[in-house]
CSV table of C-alpha atoms in Angstrom, one decimal:
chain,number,residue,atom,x,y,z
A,1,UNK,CA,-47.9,51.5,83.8
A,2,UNK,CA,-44.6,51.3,85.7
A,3,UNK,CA,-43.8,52.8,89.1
A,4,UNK,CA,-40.7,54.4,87.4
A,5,UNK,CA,-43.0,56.8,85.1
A,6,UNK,CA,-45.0,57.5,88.2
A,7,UNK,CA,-41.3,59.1,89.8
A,8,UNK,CA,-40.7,60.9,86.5
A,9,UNK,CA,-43.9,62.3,86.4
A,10,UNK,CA,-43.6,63.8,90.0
A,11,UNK,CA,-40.4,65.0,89.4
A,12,UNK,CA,-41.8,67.0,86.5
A,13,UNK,CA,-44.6,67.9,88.2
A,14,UNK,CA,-42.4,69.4,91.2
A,15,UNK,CA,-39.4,70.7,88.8
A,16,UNK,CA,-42.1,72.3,86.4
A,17,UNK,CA,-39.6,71.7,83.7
A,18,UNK,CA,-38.8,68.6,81.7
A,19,UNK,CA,-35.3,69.9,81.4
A,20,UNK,CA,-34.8,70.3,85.5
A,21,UNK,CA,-36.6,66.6,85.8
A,22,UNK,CA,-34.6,65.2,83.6
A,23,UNK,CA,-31.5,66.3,85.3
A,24,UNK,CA,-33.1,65.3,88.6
A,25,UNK,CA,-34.2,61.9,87.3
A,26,UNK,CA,-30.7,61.3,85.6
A,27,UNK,CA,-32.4,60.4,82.4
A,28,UNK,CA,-32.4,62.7,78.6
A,29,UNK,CA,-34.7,64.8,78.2
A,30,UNK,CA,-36.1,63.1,74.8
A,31,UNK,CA,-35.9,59.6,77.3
A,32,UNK,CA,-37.8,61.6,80.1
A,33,UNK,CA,-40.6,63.1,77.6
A,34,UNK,CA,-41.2,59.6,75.6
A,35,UNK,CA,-41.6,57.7,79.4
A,36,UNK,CA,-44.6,60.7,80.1
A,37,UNK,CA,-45.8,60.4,76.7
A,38,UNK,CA,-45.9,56.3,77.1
A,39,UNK,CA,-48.0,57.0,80.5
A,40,UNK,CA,-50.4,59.4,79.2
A,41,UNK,CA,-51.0,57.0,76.6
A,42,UNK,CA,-52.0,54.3,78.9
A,43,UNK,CA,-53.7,56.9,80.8
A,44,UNK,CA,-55.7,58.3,78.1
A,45,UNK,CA,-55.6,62.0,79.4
A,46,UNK,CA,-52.8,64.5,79.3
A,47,UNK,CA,-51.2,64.9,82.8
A,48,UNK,CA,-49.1,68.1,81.6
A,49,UNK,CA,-49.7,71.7,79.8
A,50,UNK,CA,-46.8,71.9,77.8
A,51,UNK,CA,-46.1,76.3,78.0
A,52,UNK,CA,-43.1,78.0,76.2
A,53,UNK,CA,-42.3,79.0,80.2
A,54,UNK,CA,-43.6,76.1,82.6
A,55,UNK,CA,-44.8,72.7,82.7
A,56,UNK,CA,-47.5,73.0,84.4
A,57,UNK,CA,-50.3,70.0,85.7
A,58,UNK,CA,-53.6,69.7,83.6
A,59,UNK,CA,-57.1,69.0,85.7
A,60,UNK,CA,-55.9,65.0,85.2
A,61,UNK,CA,-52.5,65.6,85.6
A,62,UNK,CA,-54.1,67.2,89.4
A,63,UNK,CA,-55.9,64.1,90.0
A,64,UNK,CA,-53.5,62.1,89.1
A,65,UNK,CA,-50.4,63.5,91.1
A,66,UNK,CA,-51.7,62.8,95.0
A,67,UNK,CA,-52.2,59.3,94.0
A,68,UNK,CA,-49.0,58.4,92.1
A,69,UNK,CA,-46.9,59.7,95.6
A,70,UNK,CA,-49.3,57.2,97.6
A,71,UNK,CA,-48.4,54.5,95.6
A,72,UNK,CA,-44.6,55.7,94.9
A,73,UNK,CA,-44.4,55.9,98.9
A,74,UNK,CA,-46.4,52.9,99.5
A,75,UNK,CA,-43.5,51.0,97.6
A,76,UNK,CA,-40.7,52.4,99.2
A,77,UNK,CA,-42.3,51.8,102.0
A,78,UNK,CA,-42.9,48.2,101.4
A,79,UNK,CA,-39.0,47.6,100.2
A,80,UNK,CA,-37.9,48.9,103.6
A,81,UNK,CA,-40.2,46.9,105.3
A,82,UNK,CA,-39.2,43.7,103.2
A,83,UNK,CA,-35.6,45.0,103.7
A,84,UNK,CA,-35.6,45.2,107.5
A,85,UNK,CA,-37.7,41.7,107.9
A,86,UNK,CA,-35.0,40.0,105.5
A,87,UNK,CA,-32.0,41.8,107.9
A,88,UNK,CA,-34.2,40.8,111.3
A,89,UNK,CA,-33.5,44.9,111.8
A,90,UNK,CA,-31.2,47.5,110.2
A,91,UNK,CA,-27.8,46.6,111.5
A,92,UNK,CA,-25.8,48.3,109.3
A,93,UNK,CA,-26.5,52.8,109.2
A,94,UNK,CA,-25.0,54.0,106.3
A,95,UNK,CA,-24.6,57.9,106.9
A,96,UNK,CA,-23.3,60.8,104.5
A,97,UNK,CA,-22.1,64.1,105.6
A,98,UNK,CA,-21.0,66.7,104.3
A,99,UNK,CA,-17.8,69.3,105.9
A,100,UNK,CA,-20.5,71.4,107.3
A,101,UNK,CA,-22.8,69.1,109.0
A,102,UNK,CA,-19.7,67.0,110.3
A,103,UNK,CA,-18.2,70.6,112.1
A,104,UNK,CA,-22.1,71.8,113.1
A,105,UNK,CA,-23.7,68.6,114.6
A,106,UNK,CA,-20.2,67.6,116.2
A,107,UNK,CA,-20.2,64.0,114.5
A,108,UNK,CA,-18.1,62.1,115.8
A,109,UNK,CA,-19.8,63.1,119.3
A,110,UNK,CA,-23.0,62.0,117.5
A,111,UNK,CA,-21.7,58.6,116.5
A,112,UNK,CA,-19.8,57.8,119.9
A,113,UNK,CA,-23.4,58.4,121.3
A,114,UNK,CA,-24.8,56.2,118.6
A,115,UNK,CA,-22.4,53.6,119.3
A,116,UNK,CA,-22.8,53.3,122.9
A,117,UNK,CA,-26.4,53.2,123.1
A,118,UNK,CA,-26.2,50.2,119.9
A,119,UNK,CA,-23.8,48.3,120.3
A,120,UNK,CA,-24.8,45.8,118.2
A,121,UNK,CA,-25.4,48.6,115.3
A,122,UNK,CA,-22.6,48.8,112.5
A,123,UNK,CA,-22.2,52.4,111.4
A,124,UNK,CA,-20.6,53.2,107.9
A,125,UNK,CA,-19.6,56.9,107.1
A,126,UNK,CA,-19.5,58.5,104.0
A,127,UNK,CA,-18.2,62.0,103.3
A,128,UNK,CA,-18.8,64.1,100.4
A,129,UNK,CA,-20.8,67.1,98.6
A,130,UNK,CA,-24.2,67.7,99.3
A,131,UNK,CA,-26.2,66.6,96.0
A,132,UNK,CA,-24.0,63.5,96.3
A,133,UNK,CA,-25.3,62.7,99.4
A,134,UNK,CA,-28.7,63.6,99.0
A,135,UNK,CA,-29.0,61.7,95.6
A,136,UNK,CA,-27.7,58.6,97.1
A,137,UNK,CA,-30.4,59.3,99.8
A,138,UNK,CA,-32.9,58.7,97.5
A,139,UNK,CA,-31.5,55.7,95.5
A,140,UNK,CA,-31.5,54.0,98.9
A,141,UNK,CA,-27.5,54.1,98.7
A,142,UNK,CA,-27.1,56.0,101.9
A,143,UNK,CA,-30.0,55.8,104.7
A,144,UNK,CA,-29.0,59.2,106.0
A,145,UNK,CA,-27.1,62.7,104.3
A,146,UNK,CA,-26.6,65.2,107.3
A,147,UNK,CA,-26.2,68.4,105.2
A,148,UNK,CA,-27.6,72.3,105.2
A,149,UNK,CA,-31.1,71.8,103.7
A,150,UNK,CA,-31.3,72.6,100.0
A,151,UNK,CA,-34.0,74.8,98.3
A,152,UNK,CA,-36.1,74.0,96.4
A,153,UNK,CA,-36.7,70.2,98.2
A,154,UNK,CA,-34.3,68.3,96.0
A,155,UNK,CA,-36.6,64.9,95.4
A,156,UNK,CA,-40.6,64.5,96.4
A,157,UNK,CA,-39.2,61.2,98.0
A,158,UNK,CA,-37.2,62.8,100.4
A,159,UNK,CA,-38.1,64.6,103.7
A,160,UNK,CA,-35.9,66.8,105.5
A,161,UNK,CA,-35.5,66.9,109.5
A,162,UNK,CA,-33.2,70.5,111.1
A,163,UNK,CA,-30.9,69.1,113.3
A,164,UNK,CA,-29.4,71.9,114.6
A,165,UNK,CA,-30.2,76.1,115.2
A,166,UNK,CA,-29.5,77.5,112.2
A,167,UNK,CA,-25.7,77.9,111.3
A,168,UNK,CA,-25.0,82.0,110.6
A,169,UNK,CA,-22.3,82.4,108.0
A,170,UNK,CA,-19.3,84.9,108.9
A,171,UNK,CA,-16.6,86.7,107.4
A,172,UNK,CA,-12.7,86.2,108.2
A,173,UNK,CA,-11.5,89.3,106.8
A,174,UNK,CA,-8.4,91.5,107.4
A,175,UNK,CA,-8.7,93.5,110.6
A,176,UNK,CA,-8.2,96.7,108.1
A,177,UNK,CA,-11.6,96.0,106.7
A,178,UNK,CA,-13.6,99.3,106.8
A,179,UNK,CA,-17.1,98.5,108.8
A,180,UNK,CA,-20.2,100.7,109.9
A,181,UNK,CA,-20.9,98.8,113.0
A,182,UNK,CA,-17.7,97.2,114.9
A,183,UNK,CA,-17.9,93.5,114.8
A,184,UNK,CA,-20.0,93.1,111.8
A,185,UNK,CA,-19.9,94.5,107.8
A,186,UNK,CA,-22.0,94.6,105.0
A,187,UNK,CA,-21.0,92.6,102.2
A,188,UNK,CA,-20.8,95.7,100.4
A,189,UNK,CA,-17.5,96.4,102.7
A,190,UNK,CA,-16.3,92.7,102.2
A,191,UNK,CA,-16.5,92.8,98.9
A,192,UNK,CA,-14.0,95.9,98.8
A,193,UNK,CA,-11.8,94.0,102.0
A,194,UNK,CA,-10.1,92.7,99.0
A,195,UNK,CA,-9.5,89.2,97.5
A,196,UNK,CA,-11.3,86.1,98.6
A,197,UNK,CA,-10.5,82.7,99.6
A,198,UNK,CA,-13.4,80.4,98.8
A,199,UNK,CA,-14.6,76.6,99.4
A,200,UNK,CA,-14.4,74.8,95.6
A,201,UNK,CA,-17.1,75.2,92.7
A,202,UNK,CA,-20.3,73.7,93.0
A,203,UNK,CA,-20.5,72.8,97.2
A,204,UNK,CA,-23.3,73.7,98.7
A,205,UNK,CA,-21.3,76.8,100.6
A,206,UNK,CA,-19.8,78.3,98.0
A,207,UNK,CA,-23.1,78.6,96.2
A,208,UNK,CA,-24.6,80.1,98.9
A,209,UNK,CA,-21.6,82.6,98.8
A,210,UNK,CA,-21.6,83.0,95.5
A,211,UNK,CA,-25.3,84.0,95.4
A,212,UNK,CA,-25.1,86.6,98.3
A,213,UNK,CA,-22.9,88.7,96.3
A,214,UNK,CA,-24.7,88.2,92.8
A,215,UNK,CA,-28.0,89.0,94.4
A,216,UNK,CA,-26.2,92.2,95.9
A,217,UNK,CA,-24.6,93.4,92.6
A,218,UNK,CA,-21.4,93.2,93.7
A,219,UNK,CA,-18.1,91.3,92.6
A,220,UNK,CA,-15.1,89.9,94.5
A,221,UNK,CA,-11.8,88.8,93.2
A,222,UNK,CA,-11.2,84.9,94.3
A,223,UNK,CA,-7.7,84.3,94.3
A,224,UNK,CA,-7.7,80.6,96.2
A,225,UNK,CA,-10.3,78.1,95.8
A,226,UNK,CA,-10.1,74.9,97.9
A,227,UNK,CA,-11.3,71.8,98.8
A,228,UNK,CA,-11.5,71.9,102.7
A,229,UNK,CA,-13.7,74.7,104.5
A,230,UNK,CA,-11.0,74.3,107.6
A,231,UNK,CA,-8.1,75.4,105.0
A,232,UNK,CA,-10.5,78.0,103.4
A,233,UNK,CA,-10.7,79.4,107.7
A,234,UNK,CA,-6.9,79.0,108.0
A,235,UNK,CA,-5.5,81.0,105.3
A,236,UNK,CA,-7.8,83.7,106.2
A,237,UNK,CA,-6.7,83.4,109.5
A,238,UNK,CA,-3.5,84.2,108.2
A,239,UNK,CA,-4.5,87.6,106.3
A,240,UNK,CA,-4.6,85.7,103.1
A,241,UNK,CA,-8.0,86.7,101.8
A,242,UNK,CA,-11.6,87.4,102.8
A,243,UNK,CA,-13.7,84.1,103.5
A,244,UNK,CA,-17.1,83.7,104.4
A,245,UNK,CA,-17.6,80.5,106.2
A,246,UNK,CA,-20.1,78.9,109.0
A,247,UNK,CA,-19.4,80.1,112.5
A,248,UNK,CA,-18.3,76.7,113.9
A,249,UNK,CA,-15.4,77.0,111.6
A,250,UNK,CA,-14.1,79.7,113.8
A,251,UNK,CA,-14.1,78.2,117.0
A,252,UNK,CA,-10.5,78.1,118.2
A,253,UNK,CA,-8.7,79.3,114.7
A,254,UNK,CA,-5.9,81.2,115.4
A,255,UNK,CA,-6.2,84.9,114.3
A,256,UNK,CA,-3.0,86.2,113.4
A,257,UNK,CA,-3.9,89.1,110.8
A,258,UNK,CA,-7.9,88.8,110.5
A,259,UNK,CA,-10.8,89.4,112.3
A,260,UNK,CA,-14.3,86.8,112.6
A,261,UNK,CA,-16.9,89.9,111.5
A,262,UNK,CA,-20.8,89.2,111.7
A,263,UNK,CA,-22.2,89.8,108.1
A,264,UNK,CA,-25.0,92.0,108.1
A,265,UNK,CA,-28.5,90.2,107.3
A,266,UNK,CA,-27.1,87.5,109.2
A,267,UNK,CA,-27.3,84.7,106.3
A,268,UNK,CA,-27.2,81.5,108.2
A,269,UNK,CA,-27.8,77.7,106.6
A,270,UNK,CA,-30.1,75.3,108.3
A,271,UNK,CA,-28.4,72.0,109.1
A,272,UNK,CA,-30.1,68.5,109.0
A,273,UNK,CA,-31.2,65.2,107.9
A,274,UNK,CA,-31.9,63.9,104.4
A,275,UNK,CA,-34.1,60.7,104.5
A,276,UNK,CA,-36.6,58.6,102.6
A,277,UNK,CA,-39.8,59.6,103.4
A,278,UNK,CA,-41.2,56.0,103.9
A,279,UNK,CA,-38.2,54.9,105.6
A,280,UNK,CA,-39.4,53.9,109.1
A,281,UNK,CA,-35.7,52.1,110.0
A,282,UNK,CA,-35.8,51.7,113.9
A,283,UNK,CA,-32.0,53.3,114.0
A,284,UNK,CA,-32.7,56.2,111.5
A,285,UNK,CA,-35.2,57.4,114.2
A,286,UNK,CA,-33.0,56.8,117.2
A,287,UNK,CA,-30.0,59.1,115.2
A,288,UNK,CA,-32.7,61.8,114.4
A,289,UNK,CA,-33.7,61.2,118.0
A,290,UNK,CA,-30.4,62.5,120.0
A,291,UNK,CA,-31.1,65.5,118.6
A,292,UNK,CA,-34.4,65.7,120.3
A,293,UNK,CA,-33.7,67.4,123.4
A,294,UNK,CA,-31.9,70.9,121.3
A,295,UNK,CA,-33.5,74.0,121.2
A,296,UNK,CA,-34.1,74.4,116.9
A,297,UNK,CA,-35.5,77.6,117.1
């Protein structure tokens, strides 16, 4: 038995889907199914119900599962603790953040705090998309991924900690757009404000935004897609295009032919910390603790 087929099997387990574990676990999905099919046979019982819909866990695949995370856990525990003797302490904090999280949590605040209460603490900084960050989370890569929490929980490893109120998302639309309630519109009217301006493919926020308007039935023409949220603000500023961005990105823009409108349902994204469950690191505790005194409800 190795701890590795212990991880796959909780990653099918939580995915319910060899296909979505596989993915997850960065393997095949014929590598993935013959590492499960190696530990059942060492087991001697079948740990999964194999359905044309869902994997789902048999009665030993149930008694199995709370044990394999204990002893998953209690090895990434015991690396970081074998880690952090070998260093004398973490020294080096290796943090990821995303566009989002970097605006929200005013970083570079966060780090000249960080700094000045330890000194002696060398901080790296990574910036990049969310699943980036959160997958080098959990191959110890990174210690920390400040990002907008991601549903479902992206890896049974991984624990996530709200830094922050949650974030509401709001429109930069052209002060023409037709609204119900002054100051706020349905998405119904932003979809008809005309075209949109959107953050690039696959980031967290345009997924988001791209999933508001699906689950509403209703399609907008995207006529720029780019790679900085600030330049997605900007050009709406400008009476390029709708956006829909996160409030902070608002603060200060200058509105020349577009309004900042509340969207109705208020869809907001929770910001926070991404790290290894059994990582007990003296400094990731002191950057989650800054946040201690904010009001996250």
């Amino acid at each position: 038995m190795e701890l590795r087929q212990l991880t796959y099997a909780m990653a099918v387990a939580d995915a319910g889907s060899f296909t979505a574990a596989a993915r997850r676990c960065h393997l095949s999905q014929s590598a993935l199914s013959t590492q499960i099919a190696q530990l059942e046979g060492e087991l001697g019982v079948r740990l999964f119900e194999r359905t044309t819909r869902r994997v789902v866990l048999t009665e030993a695949g149930q008694l199995f599962l709370p044990t394999a995370c204990r002893i998953v856990e209690l090895a990434d525990e015991l690396r970081a603790q074998m880690s952090a003797h070998a260093a004398g302490a973490l020294r080096t904090l290796r943090v990821g953040s995303t566009q989002t999280a970097t605006r929200v949590l005013d970083l570079p605040a966060l780090l000249g705090d960080m700094r000045r209460r330890h000194a002696g603490v060398r901080i790296t900084m990574t910036a990049g998309p969310s699943s980036e960050l959160i997958a080098a989370v959990a191959d110890g890569s990174l210690d920390i991924a400040l990002t907008g929490a991601v549903p479902p929980p992206p890896d049974p490893r991984l624990v996530f900690h709200p830094l922050s109120p949650p974030e509401p998302l709001v429109a930069i639309a052209p002060p023409a757009t037709s609204t119900t309630v002054a100051g706020s519109a349905t998405l119904a009217e932003l979809a008809g404000s005309g075209p949109f301006i959107e953050f690039h493919t696959g980031s967290q926020l345009r997924t988001m935004v791209d999933a508001l308007f699906r689950d509403a039935g209703l399609h907008r023409e995207i006529i720029f897609e780019l790679g900085q949220i600030t330049d997605v603000a900007r050009c709406a500023a400008q009476g390029l295009g709708t956006a829909v961005v996160p409030r902070a990105f608002t603060a200060g823009l200058d509105l020349v032919d577009a309004v900042v409108l509340e969207i109705e349902d208020r869809p907001a994204l929770t910001v926070g910390a991404y790290t290894r469950r059994a990582d007990r690191a003296p400094m990731i505790g002191a950057v989650l603790g800054l946040f201690g005194n904010r009001d996250l409800q």
